[in-house]
PDB file of C-alpha atoms in Angstrom:
ATOM      1  CA  MET A   1      12.478 -11.289  13.713  1.00  0.00           C
ATOM      2  CA  ARG A   2      15.285 -10.414  11.283  1.00  0.00           C
ATOM      3  CA  ASP A   3      12.778 -10.137   8.408  1.00  0.00           C
ATOM      4  CA  LEU A   4      10.507  -7.905  10.498  1.00  0.00           C
ATOM      5  CA  VAL A   5      13.374  -5.506  11.119  1.00  0.00           C
ATOM      6  CA  ALA A   6      14.452  -5.706   7.468  1.00  0.00           C
ATOM      7  CA  GLY A   7      10.925  -4.912   6.283  1.00  0.00           C
ATOM      8  CA  THR A   8      10.766  -1.815   8.469  1.00  0.00           C
ATOM      9  CA  GLY A   9      14.232  -0.924   7.203  1.00  0.00           C
ATOM     10  CA  TYR A  10      13.040  -0.927   3.585  1.00  0.00           C
ATOM     11  CA  LEU A  11      10.252   1.426   4.575  1.00  0.00           C
ATOM     12  CA  GLY A  12      12.818   3.809   6.008  1.00  0.00           C
ATOM     13  CA  LYS A  13      15.071   3.448   2.952  1.00  0.00           C
ATOM     14  CA  GLY A  14      12.185   4.349   0.662  1.00  0.00           C
ATOM     15  CA  GLN A  15      11.402   7.502   2.620  1.00  0.00           C
ATOM     16  CA  ARG A  16      15.071   8.483   2.600  1.00  0.00           C
ATOM     17  CA  TRP A  17      15.232   7.916  -1.155  1.00  0.00           C
ATOM     18  CA  VAL A  18      12.391  10.344  -1.880  1.00  0.00           C
ATOM     19  CA  ALA A  19      13.854  12.794   0.658  1.00  0.00           C
ATOM     20  CA  ARG A  20      17.028  12.862  -1.461  1.00  0.00           C
ATOM     21  CA  HIS A  21      14.998  13.184  -4.665  1.00  0.00           C
ATOM     22  CA  GLY A  22      12.480  15.876  -3.777  1.00  0.00           C
ATOM     23  CA  ARG A  23      11.177  16.279  -7.322  1.00  0.00           C
ATOM     24  CA  TRP A  24      10.090  12.643  -7.401  1.00  0.00           C
ATOM     25  CA  TRP A  25       8.453  12.981  -3.998  1.00  0.00           C
ATOM     26  CA  GLY A  26       6.304  15.831  -5.286  1.00  0.00           C
ATOM     27  CA  PHE A  27       5.603  13.880  -8.469  1.00  0.00           C
ATOM     28  CA  GLY A  28       4.351  10.922  -6.421  1.00  0.00           C
ATOM     29  CA  LEU A  29       2.045  13.089  -4.292  1.00  0.00           C
ATOM     30  CA  ILE A  30      -0.333  13.906  -7.155  1.00  0.00           C
ATOM     31  CA  PRO A  31      -2.307  10.622  -7.386  1.00  0.00           C
ATOM     32  CA  ALA A  32      -2.410  10.251  -3.583  1.00  0.00           C
ATOM     33  CA  LEU A  33      -3.953  13.716  -3.232  1.00  0.00           C
ATOM     34  CA  ILE A  34      -6.633  12.872  -5.785  1.00  0.00           C
ATOM     35  CA  THR A  35      -7.496   9.626  -3.988  1.00  0.00           C
ATOM     36  CA  LEU A  36      -7.521  11.343  -0.591  1.00  0.00           C
ATOM     37  CA  VAL A  37     -10.286  13.703  -1.674  1.00  0.00           C
ATOM     38  CA  LEU A  38     -12.417  10.781  -2.885  1.00  0.00           C
ATOM     39  CA  TYR A  39     -11.928   8.779   0.319  1.00  0.00           C
ATOM     40  CA  ALA A  40     -12.564  11.745   2.606  1.00  0.00           C
ATOM     41  CA  ALA A  41     -15.952  12.212   0.953  1.00  0.00           C
ATOM     42  CA  ALA A  42     -16.778   8.483   1.268  1.00  0.00           C
ATOM     43  CA  LEU A  43     -15.806   8.282   4.969  1.00  0.00           C
ATOM     44  CA  GLY A  44     -17.733  11.472   5.693  1.00  0.00           C
ATOM     45  CA  ALA A  45     -20.856   9.935   4.171  1.00  0.00           C
ATOM     46  CA  LEU A  46     -20.317   6.742   6.193  1.00  0.00           C
ATOM     47  CA  ALA A  47     -20.021   8.721   9.440  1.00  0.00           C
ATOM     48  CA  PHE A  48     -23.175  10.699   8.620  1.00  0.00           C
ATOM     49  CA  TYR A  49     -25.317   7.639   7.929  1.00  0.00           C
ATOM     50  CA  ALA A  50     -23.716   5.217  10.447  1.00  0.00           C
ATOM     51  CA  GLY A  51     -26.478   5.701  13.014  1.00  0.00           C
ATOM     52  CA  ASP A  52     -29.207   4.936  10.480  1.00  0.00           C
ATOM     53  CA  LEU A  53     -27.322   1.866   9.296  1.00  0.00           C
ATOM     54  CA  ALA A  54     -26.990   0.627  12.887  1.00  0.00           C
ATOM     55  CA  ALA A  55     -30.732   1.009  13.480  1.00  0.00           C
ATOM     56  CA  TRP A  56     -31.510  -0.773  10.195  1.00  0.00           C
ATOM     57  CA  ALA A  57     -29.125  -3.668  10.986  1.00  0.00           C
ATOM     58  CA  THR A  58     -30.397  -4.210  14.563  1.00  0.00           C
ATOM     59  CA  PRO A  59     -34.229  -4.078  14.387  1.00  0.00           C
ATOM     60  CA  PHE A  60     -34.408  -6.655  17.178  1.00  0.00           C
ATOM     61  CA  ALA A  61     -33.118  -3.995  19.585  1.00  0.00           C
ATOM     62  CA  ASP A  62     -35.932  -1.503  18.918  1.00  0.00           C
ATOM     63  CA  GLY A  63     -37.738  -2.541  22.100  1.00  0.00           C
ATOM     64  CA  TRP A  64     -34.645  -2.651  24.296  1.00  0.00           C
ATOM     65  CA  GLY A  65     -34.429  -0.219  27.153  1.00  0.00           C
ATOM     66  CA  SER A  66     -31.592   2.126  28.046  1.00  0.00           C
ATOM     67  CA  PRO A  67     -28.626   1.706  28.113  1.00  0.00           C
ATOM     68  CA  TRP A  68     -28.537  -1.629  26.234  1.00  0.00           C
ATOM     69  CA  GLN A  69     -29.907  -0.380  22.926  1.00  0.00           C
ATOM     70  CA  GLY A  70     -27.465   2.511  22.882  1.00  0.00           C
ATOM     71  CA  LEU A  71     -24.540   0.287  23.812  1.00  0.00           C
ATOM     72  CA  LEU A  72     -25.300  -2.275  21.112  1.00  0.00           C
ATOM     73  CA  ARG A  73     -25.821   0.264  18.366  1.00  0.00           C
ATOM     74  CA  GLY A  74     -22.880   2.320  19.545  1.00  0.00           C
ATOM     75  CA  LEU A  75     -20.674  -0.775  19.299  1.00  0.00           C
ATOM     76  CA  PHE A  76     -22.082  -1.478  15.838  1.00  0.00           C
ATOM     77  CA  VAL A  77     -21.321   2.086  14.708  1.00  0.00           C
ATOM     78  CA  ALA A  78     -17.782   1.868  16.111  1.00  0.00           C
ATOM     79  CA  LEU A  79     -17.107  -1.459  14.393  1.00  0.00           C
ATOM     80  CA  LEU A  80     -18.693  -0.248  11.161  1.00  0.00           C
ATOM     81  CA  PHE A  81     -16.544   2.865  11.065  1.00  0.00           C
ATOM     82  CA  ALA A  82     -13.437   0.890  12.092  1.00  0.00           C
ATOM     83  CA  GLY A  83     -14.180  -1.529   9.262  1.00  0.00           C
ATOM     84  CA  GLY A  84     -14.550   1.406   6.894  1.00  0.00           C
ATOM     85  CA  LEU A  85     -11.207   2.790   7.997  1.00  0.00           C
ATOM     86  CA  LEU A  86      -9.574  -0.609   7.602  1.00  0.00           C
ATOM     87  CA  LEU A  87     -11.108  -1.025   4.151  1.00  0.00           C
ATOM     88  CA  SER A  88      -9.926   2.472   3.279  1.00  0.00           C
ATOM     89  CA  VAL A  89      -6.364   1.611   4.302  1.00  0.00           C
ATOM     90  CA  LEU A  90      -6.428  -1.533   2.174  1.00  0.00           C
ATOM     91  CA  THR A  91      -8.114  -0.016  -0.871  1.00  0.00           C
ATOM     92  CA  PHE A  92      -6.432   3.405  -0.676  1.00  0.00           C
ATOM     93  CA  THR A  93      -3.197   1.955  -1.955  1.00  0.00           C
ATOM     94  CA  ALA A  94      -4.904  -0.055  -4.699  1.00  0.00           C
ATOM     95  CA  VAL A  95      -6.940   2.922  -5.919  1.00  0.00           C
ATOM     96  CA  THR A  96      -3.970   5.293  -5.665  1.00  0.00           C
ATOM     97  CA  LEU A  97      -1.771   2.871  -7.613  1.00  0.00           C
ATOM     98  CA  LEU A  98      -4.482   2.533 -10.241  1.00  0.00           C
ATOM     99  CA  VAL A  99      -5.002   6.290 -10.535  1.00  0.00           C
ATOM    100  CA  GLY A 100      -1.279   6.961 -10.470  1.00  0.00           C
ATOM    101  CA  ASP A 101      -0.001   4.002 -12.484  1.00  0.00           C
ATOM    102  CA  PRO A 102       2.051   6.146 -14.908  1.00  0.00           C
ATOM    103  CA  PHE A 103       3.407   8.210 -11.991  1.00  0.00           C
ATOM    104  CA  TYR A 104       4.513   5.264  -9.863  1.00  0.00           C
ATOM    105  CA  GLU A 105       5.811   3.310 -12.834  1.00  0.00           C
ATOM    106  CA  ALA A 106       8.147   6.219 -13.561  1.00  0.00           C
ATOM    107  CA  LEU A 107       9.072   6.504  -9.875  1.00  0.00           C
ATOM    108  CA  ALA A 108       9.875   2.788  -9.569  1.00  0.00           C
ATOM    109  CA  GLU A 109      11.945   2.935 -12.757  1.00  0.00           C
ATOM    110  CA  GLN A 110      13.954   5.837 -11.349  1.00  0.00           C
ATOM    111  CA  VAL A 111      14.600   3.927  -8.112  1.00  0.00           C
ATOM    112  CA  GLU A 112      15.809   0.922 -10.126  1.00  0.00           C
ATOM    113  CA  LYS A 113      18.171   3.101 -12.159  1.00  0.00           C
ATOM    114  CA  SER A 114      19.589   4.817  -9.084  1.00  0.00           C
ATOM    115  CA  GLU A 115      20.322   1.447  -7.428  1.00  0.00           C
ATOM    116  CA  GLY A 116      21.814  -0.166 -10.524  1.00  0.00           C
ATOM    117  CA  GLY A 117      20.462  -3.064 -12.560  1.00  0.00           C
ATOM    118  CA  GLY A 118      16.757  -3.765 -12.642  1.00  0.00           C
ATOM    119  CA  PRO A 119      14.477  -5.160 -15.344  1.00  0.00           C
ATOM    120  CA  PRO A 120      13.995  -3.587 -18.782  1.00  0.00           C
ATOM    121  CA  ASP A 121      10.868  -1.612 -19.588  1.00  0.00           C
ATOM    122  CA  PRO A 122       8.086  -4.151 -20.296  1.00  0.00           C
ATOM    123  CA  GLY A 123       6.898  -1.973 -23.163  1.00  0.00           C
ATOM    124  CA  LEU A 124       3.175  -2.571 -22.522  1.00  0.00           C
ATOM    125  CA  PRO A 125       0.654   0.063 -23.613  1.00  0.00           C
ATOM    126  CA  LEU A 126      -0.878   2.123 -20.810  1.00  0.00           C
ATOM    127  CA  TRP A 127      -4.336   0.588 -21.150  1.00  0.00           C
ATOM    128  CA  ARG A 128      -2.837  -2.893 -20.808  1.00  0.00           C
ATOM    129  CA  GLU A 129      -0.905  -1.937 -17.661  1.00  0.00           C
ATOM    130  CA  LEU A 130      -4.029  -0.393 -16.125  1.00  0.00           C
ATOM    131  CA  TRP A 131      -6.077  -3.501 -16.916  1.00  0.00           C
ATOM    132  CA  ILE A 132      -3.492  -5.795 -15.326  1.00  0.00           C
ATOM    133  CA  SER A 133      -3.276  -3.538 -12.262  1.00  0.00           C
ATOM    134  CA  LEU A 134      -7.057  -3.515 -11.903  1.00  0.00           C
ATOM    135  CA  LYS A 135      -7.363  -7.309 -12.142  1.00  0.00           C
ATOM    136  CA  ASP A 136      -4.516  -7.868  -9.693  1.00  0.00           C
ATOM    137  CA  SER A 137      -5.935  -5.351  -7.214  1.00  0.00           C
ATOM    138  CA  VAL A 138      -9.379  -6.977  -7.308  1.00  0.00           C
ATOM    139  CA  HIS A 139      -7.759 -10.388  -6.729  1.00  0.00           C
ATOM    140  CA  VAL A 140      -5.850  -9.111  -3.686  1.00  0.00           C
ATOM    141  CA  LEU A 141      -8.752  -7.107  -2.281  1.00  0.00           C
ATOM    142  CA  MET A 142     -11.113 -10.067  -2.490  1.00  0.00           C
ATOM    143  CA  ARG A 143      -8.699 -12.045  -0.320  1.00  0.00           C
ATOM    144  CA  ALA A 144      -8.296  -9.129   2.077  1.00  0.00           C
ATOM    145  CA  ALA A 145     -12.065  -8.609   2.256  1.00  0.00           C
ATOM    146  CA  GLY A 146     -12.535 -12.193   3.462  1.00  0.00           C
ATOM    147  CA  PHE A 147     -10.208 -11.501   6.386  1.00  0.00           C
ATOM    148  CA  GLY A 148     -11.969  -8.182   6.988  1.00  0.00           C
ATOM    149  CA  VAL A 149     -15.358  -9.877   7.383  1.00  0.00           C
ATOM    150  CA  LEU A 150     -13.840 -12.480   9.711  1.00  0.00           C
ATOM    151  CA  PHE A 151     -12.213  -9.839  11.923  1.00  0.00           C
ATOM    152  CA  PHE A 152     -15.426  -7.806  11.963  1.00  0.00           C
ATOM    153  CA  VAL A 153     -17.350 -10.790  13.334  1.00  0.00           C
ATOM    154  CA  LEU A 154     -14.601 -11.677  15.819  1.00  0.00           C
ATOM    155  CA  GLY A 155     -14.654  -8.082  17.035  1.00  0.00           C
ATOM    156  CA  PHE A 156     -17.871  -8.851  18.926  1.00  0.00           C
ATOM    157  CA  LEU A 157     -16.051 -11.332  21.185  1.00  0.00           C
ATOM    158  CA  PRO A 158     -15.535  -9.872  24.664  1.00  0.00           C
ATOM    159  CA  VAL A 159     -11.993  -8.738  25.538  1.00  0.00           C
ATOM    160  CA  VAL A 160     -10.308 -10.748  22.746  1.00  0.00           C
ATOM    161  CA  GLY A 161     -12.298  -8.887  20.106  1.00  0.00           C
ATOM    162  CA  GLN A 162     -11.001  -5.539  21.360  1.00  0.00           C
ATOM    163  CA  THR A 163      -7.352  -6.559  21.944  1.00  0.00           C
ATOM    164  CA  VAL A 164      -5.988  -9.613  20.116  1.00  0.00           C
ATOM    165  CA  VAL A 165      -8.205  -9.418  17.023  1.00  0.00           C
ATOM    166  CA  PRO A 166      -7.271  -5.802  16.111  1.00  0.00           C
ATOM    167  CA  ALA A 167      -3.548  -6.597  16.563  1.00  0.00           C
ATOM    168  CA  ILE A 168      -3.781  -9.582  14.214  1.00  0.00           C
ATOM    169  CA  GLY A 169      -5.924  -7.529  11.842  1.00  0.00           C
ATOM    170  CA  PHE A 170      -3.260  -4.835  11.566  1.00  0.00           C
ATOM    171  CA  CYS A 171      -0.613  -7.445  10.723  1.00  0.00           C
ATOM    172  CA  VAL A 172      -2.812  -9.067   8.060  1.00  0.00           C
ATOM    173  CA  SER A 173      -3.625  -5.629   6.646  1.00  0.00           C
ATOM    174  CA  GLY A 174       0.096  -4.852   6.570  1.00  0.00           C
ATOM    175  CA  PHE A 175       0.772  -8.003   4.580  1.00  0.00           C
ATOM    176  CA  PHE A 176      -1.844  -7.174   1.945  1.00  0.00           C
ATOM    177  CA  LEU A 177      -0.734  -3.548   1.832  1.00  0.00           C
ATOM    178  CA  THR A 178       2.770  -4.767   1.002  1.00  0.00           C
ATOM    179  CA  VAL A 179       1.318  -6.968  -1.750  1.00  0.00           C
ATOM    180  CA  GLU A 180      -0.326  -3.886  -3.264  1.00  0.00           C
ATOM    181  CA  LEU A 181       2.708  -1.629  -2.954  1.00  0.00           C
ATOM    182  CA  THR A 182       5.094  -4.169  -4.475  1.00  0.00           C
ATOM    183  CA  SER A 183       2.773  -4.668  -7.456  1.00  0.00           C
ATOM    184  CA  VAL A 184       4.442  -1.847  -9.415  1.00  0.00           C
ATOM    185  CA  ALA A 185       7.937  -3.368  -9.275  1.00  0.00           C
ATOM    186  CA  MET A 186       6.587  -6.931  -9.575  1.00  0.00           C
ATOM    187  CA  GLN A 187       4.581  -6.072 -12.676  1.00  0.00           C
ATOM    188  CA  ARG A 188       7.683  -4.555 -14.260  1.00  0.00           C
ATOM    189  CA  ARG A 189       9.269  -8.009 -13.870  1.00  0.00           C
ATOM    190  CA  GLY A 190       6.254  -9.806 -15.340  1.00  0.00           C
ATOM    191  CA  ILE A 191       5.511 -11.662 -12.086  1.00  0.00           C
ATOM    192  CA  PRO A 192       1.799 -12.643 -11.889  1.00  0.00           C
ATOM    193  CA  VAL A 193      -0.215 -11.819  -8.793  1.00  0.00           C
ATOM    194  CA  ARG A 194      -0.466 -15.414  -7.537  1.00  0.00           C
ATOM    195  CA  GLU A 195       3.313 -15.741  -7.690  1.00  0.00           C
ATOM    196  CA  ARG A 196       3.669 -12.422  -5.839  1.00  0.00           C
ATOM    197  CA  LEU A 197       1.475 -13.733  -3.040  1.00  0.00           C
ATOM    198  CA  ARG A 198       3.495 -16.945  -2.875  1.00  0.00           C
ATOM    199  CA  MET A 199       6.786 -15.042  -2.699  1.00  0.00           C
ATOM    200  CA  LEU A 200       5.575 -12.737   0.074  1.00  0.00           C
ATOM    201  CA  ARG A 201       4.009 -15.595   2.027  1.00  0.00           C
ATOM    202  CA  GLY A 202       7.473 -17.152   2.010  1.00  0.00           C
ATOM    203  CA  ARG A 203       8.803 -13.946   3.633  1.00  0.00           C
ATOM    204  CA  LYS A 204       5.844 -13.022   5.843  1.00  0.00           C
ATOM    205  CA  GLY A 205       8.035 -11.222   8.349  1.00  0.00           C
ATOM    206  CA  LEU A 206       9.459  -8.996   5.628  1.00  0.00           C
ATOM    207  CA  ALA A 207       5.985  -8.164   4.273  1.00  0.00           C
ATOM    208  CA  VAL A 208       4.455  -7.560   7.717  1.00  0.00           C
ATOM    209  CA  GLY A 209       7.436  -5.511   8.884  1.00  0.00           C
ATOM    210  CA  PHE A 210       7.116  -3.270   5.835  1.00  0.00           C
ATOM    211  CA  GLY A 211       3.336  -2.930   5.649  1.00  0.00           C
ATOM    212  CA  THR A 212       2.115  -2.847   9.264  1.00  0.00           C
ATOM    213  CA  PRO A 213       3.815   0.447  10.238  1.00  0.00           C
ATOM    214  CA  LEU A 214       2.271   1.943   7.100  1.00  0.00           C
ATOM    215  CA  VAL A 215      -1.193   0.656   8.071  1.00  0.00           C
ATOM    216  CA  LEU A 216      -0.862   2.349  11.458  1.00  0.00           C
ATOM    217  CA  ALA A 217       0.514   5.541   9.906  1.00  0.00           C
ATOM    218  CA  PHE A 218      -2.227   5.621   7.274  1.00  0.00           C
ATOM    219  CA  LEU A 219      -4.841   5.822  10.069  1.00  0.00           C
ATOM    220  CA  VAL A 220      -3.594   9.357  10.780  1.00  0.00           C
ATOM    221  CA  PRO A 221      -5.284  11.855   8.434  1.00  0.00           C
ATOM    222  CA  PHE A 222      -3.155  13.002   5.494  1.00  0.00           C
ATOM    223  CA  VAL A 223      -0.153  10.873   6.501  1.00  0.00           C
ATOM    224  CA  ALA A 224      -0.854   8.349   3.719  1.00  0.00           C
ATOM    225  CA  VAL A 225      -0.552  11.085   1.114  1.00  0.00           C
ATOM    226  CA  PHE A 226       2.909  12.179   2.226  1.00  0.00           C
ATOM    227  CA  LEU A 227       4.266   8.665   2.784  1.00  0.00           C
ATOM    228  CA  MET A 228       2.945   7.158  -0.441  1.00  0.00           C
ATOM    229  CA  PRO A 229       5.870   8.120  -2.743  1.00  0.00           C
ATOM    230  CA  GLY A 230       8.394   6.773  -0.241  1.00  0.00           C
ATOM    231  CA  ALA A 231       6.296   3.644   0.261  1.00  0.00           C
ATOM    232  CA  VAL A 232       6.444   2.896  -3.470  1.00  0.00           C
ATOM    233  CA  ALA A 233      10.200   3.538  -3.485  1.00  0.00           C
ATOM    234  CA  GLY A 234      10.704   1.288  -0.445  1.00  0.00           C
ATOM    235  CA  ALA A 235       8.534  -1.437  -1.978  1.00  0.00           C
ATOM    236  CA  THR A 236      10.687  -1.316  -5.105  1.00  0.00           C
ATOM    237  CA  LEU A 237      13.812  -1.833  -2.989  1.00  0.00           C
ATOM    238  CA  LEU A 238      12.088  -4.696  -1.172  1.00  0.00           C
ATOM    239  CA  VAL A 239      11.240  -6.395  -4.478  1.00  0.00           C
ATOM    240  CA  ARG A 240      14.884  -6.156  -5.529  1.00  0.00           C
ATOM    241  CA  ASP A 241      15.701  -8.180  -2.405  1.00  0.00           C
ATOM    242  CA  LEU A 242      12.997 -10.774  -3.078  1.00  0.00           C
ATOM    243  CA  THR A 243      13.990 -11.268  -6.706  1.00  0.00           C
ATOM    244  CA  GLY A 244      17.746 -11.105  -6.157  1.00  0.00           C
ATOM    245  CA  ASP A 245      18.188  -7.836  -8.112  1.00  0.00           C
ATOM    246  CA  GLY A 246      19.394  -5.904  -5.086  1.00  0.00           C
ATOM    247  CA  GLY A 247      22.439  -7.953  -4.158  1.00  0.00           C
ATOM    248  CA  ALA A 248      26.044  -7.007  -4.032  1.00  0.00           C
ATOM    249  CA  ALA A 249      26.346  -6.812  -7.792  1.00  0.00           C
ATOM    250  CA  GLY A 250      23.580  -4.224  -7.982  1.00  0.00           C
ATOM    251  CA  GLU A 251      25.191  -2.183  -5.209  1.00  0.00           C
ATOM    252  CA  GLU A 252      28.565  -2.301  -6.945  1.00  0.00           C
ATOM    253  CA  ASP A 253      26.976  -1.143 -10.209  1.00  0.00           C
ATOM    254  CA  ALA A 254      25.348   1.768  -8.383  1.00  0.00           C
ATOM    255  CA  GLN A 255      28.666   2.727  -6.751  1.00  0.00           C
ATOM    256  CA  VAL A 256      30.473   2.604 -10.082  1.00  0.00           C
ATOM    257  CA  ALA A 257      27.763   4.729 -11.663  1.00  0.00           C
ATOM    258  CA  ASP A 258      28.089   7.296  -8.860  1.00  0.00           C
ATOM    259  CA  GLU A 259      31.896   7.386  -9.248  1.00  0.00           C
ATOM    260  CA  VAL A 260      31.636   7.867 -13.010  1.00  0.00           C
ATOM    261  CA  THR A 261      29.125  10.672 -12.522  1.00  0.00           C
ATOM    262  CA  ALA A 262      31.371  12.302  -9.941  1.00  0.00           C
ATOM    263  CA  VAL A 263      34.475  12.406 -12.188  1.00  0.00           C
ATOM    264  CA  GLN A 264      32.694  13.100 -15.465  1.00  0.00           C
ATOM    265  CA  PRO A 265      33.311  16.718 -16.561  1.00  0.00           C
ATOM    266  CA  SER A 266      30.313  19.003 -16.840  1.00  0.00           C
ATOM    267  CA  ALA A 267      28.878  19.333 -20.293  1.00  0.00           C
ATOM    268  CA  PRO A 268      28.933  22.767 -21.932  1.00  0.00           C
ATOM    269  CA  PRO A 269      25.658  24.718 -21.899  1.00  0.00           C
ATOM    270  CA  SER A 270      25.003  23.983 -25.580  1.00  0.00           C
ATOM    271  CA  ALA A 271      25.300  20.218 -24.972  1.00  0.00           C
ATOM    272  CA  ARG A 272      22.834  20.333 -22.075  1.00  0.00           C
ATOM    273  CA  TRP A 273      20.182  21.700 -24.393  1.00  0.00           C
TER     274      TRP A 273
END
């Protein structure tokens, strides 16, 4: 329970960080806006063709009378669209992180500097970072897709499929969403994806507490775009906890840095340029 609360706390800390650094919030919106347009078009196409897909997938119901045919295909359409939304939530972060890798790398670095300590710049070329991000995202999404198929099938169970299964599905989605969001800070530390999964499995409550509220929030149109910069900032703070970079020493360094900045005299205009 303590980890669940702590995970939600990191989400709040990330949003507060970008609220105090408005320029970085706006900077982090750019890739999320680009991805939103792409996903809106894809979900619109899915909604338009969902009825045809339901009829194609259930040919055995062609001879069924009313209302059974409509109920079956209506349930199929609902589950198909719910699966599309769930897949969108899971892949939105991965695609946004891939599109905005340079943006979020800079954002995570700024969070590390503001908190004190943190790893040095890995110094990898951009194409190498993008390739690593793509491979890691595919690895995570393949695991998440397996759970997605399982939950889709279980959704046909009466009562349980409409109550317990969605609740568990949101928690699992939250875990994998946290894996994706922490990839920026983890990659800066050179931690491979399998090790990231192991670390977060060891703190499931922390990962679920951070990611599940985001999964629920991302179901609301446009919310994902506005929360994405803060989610990356919060995930960076969470990684500092997991790796031991965010302990008391890091906090003391940040306080010292703030005190030095506060007492340091302003530079003359010529020096600022």
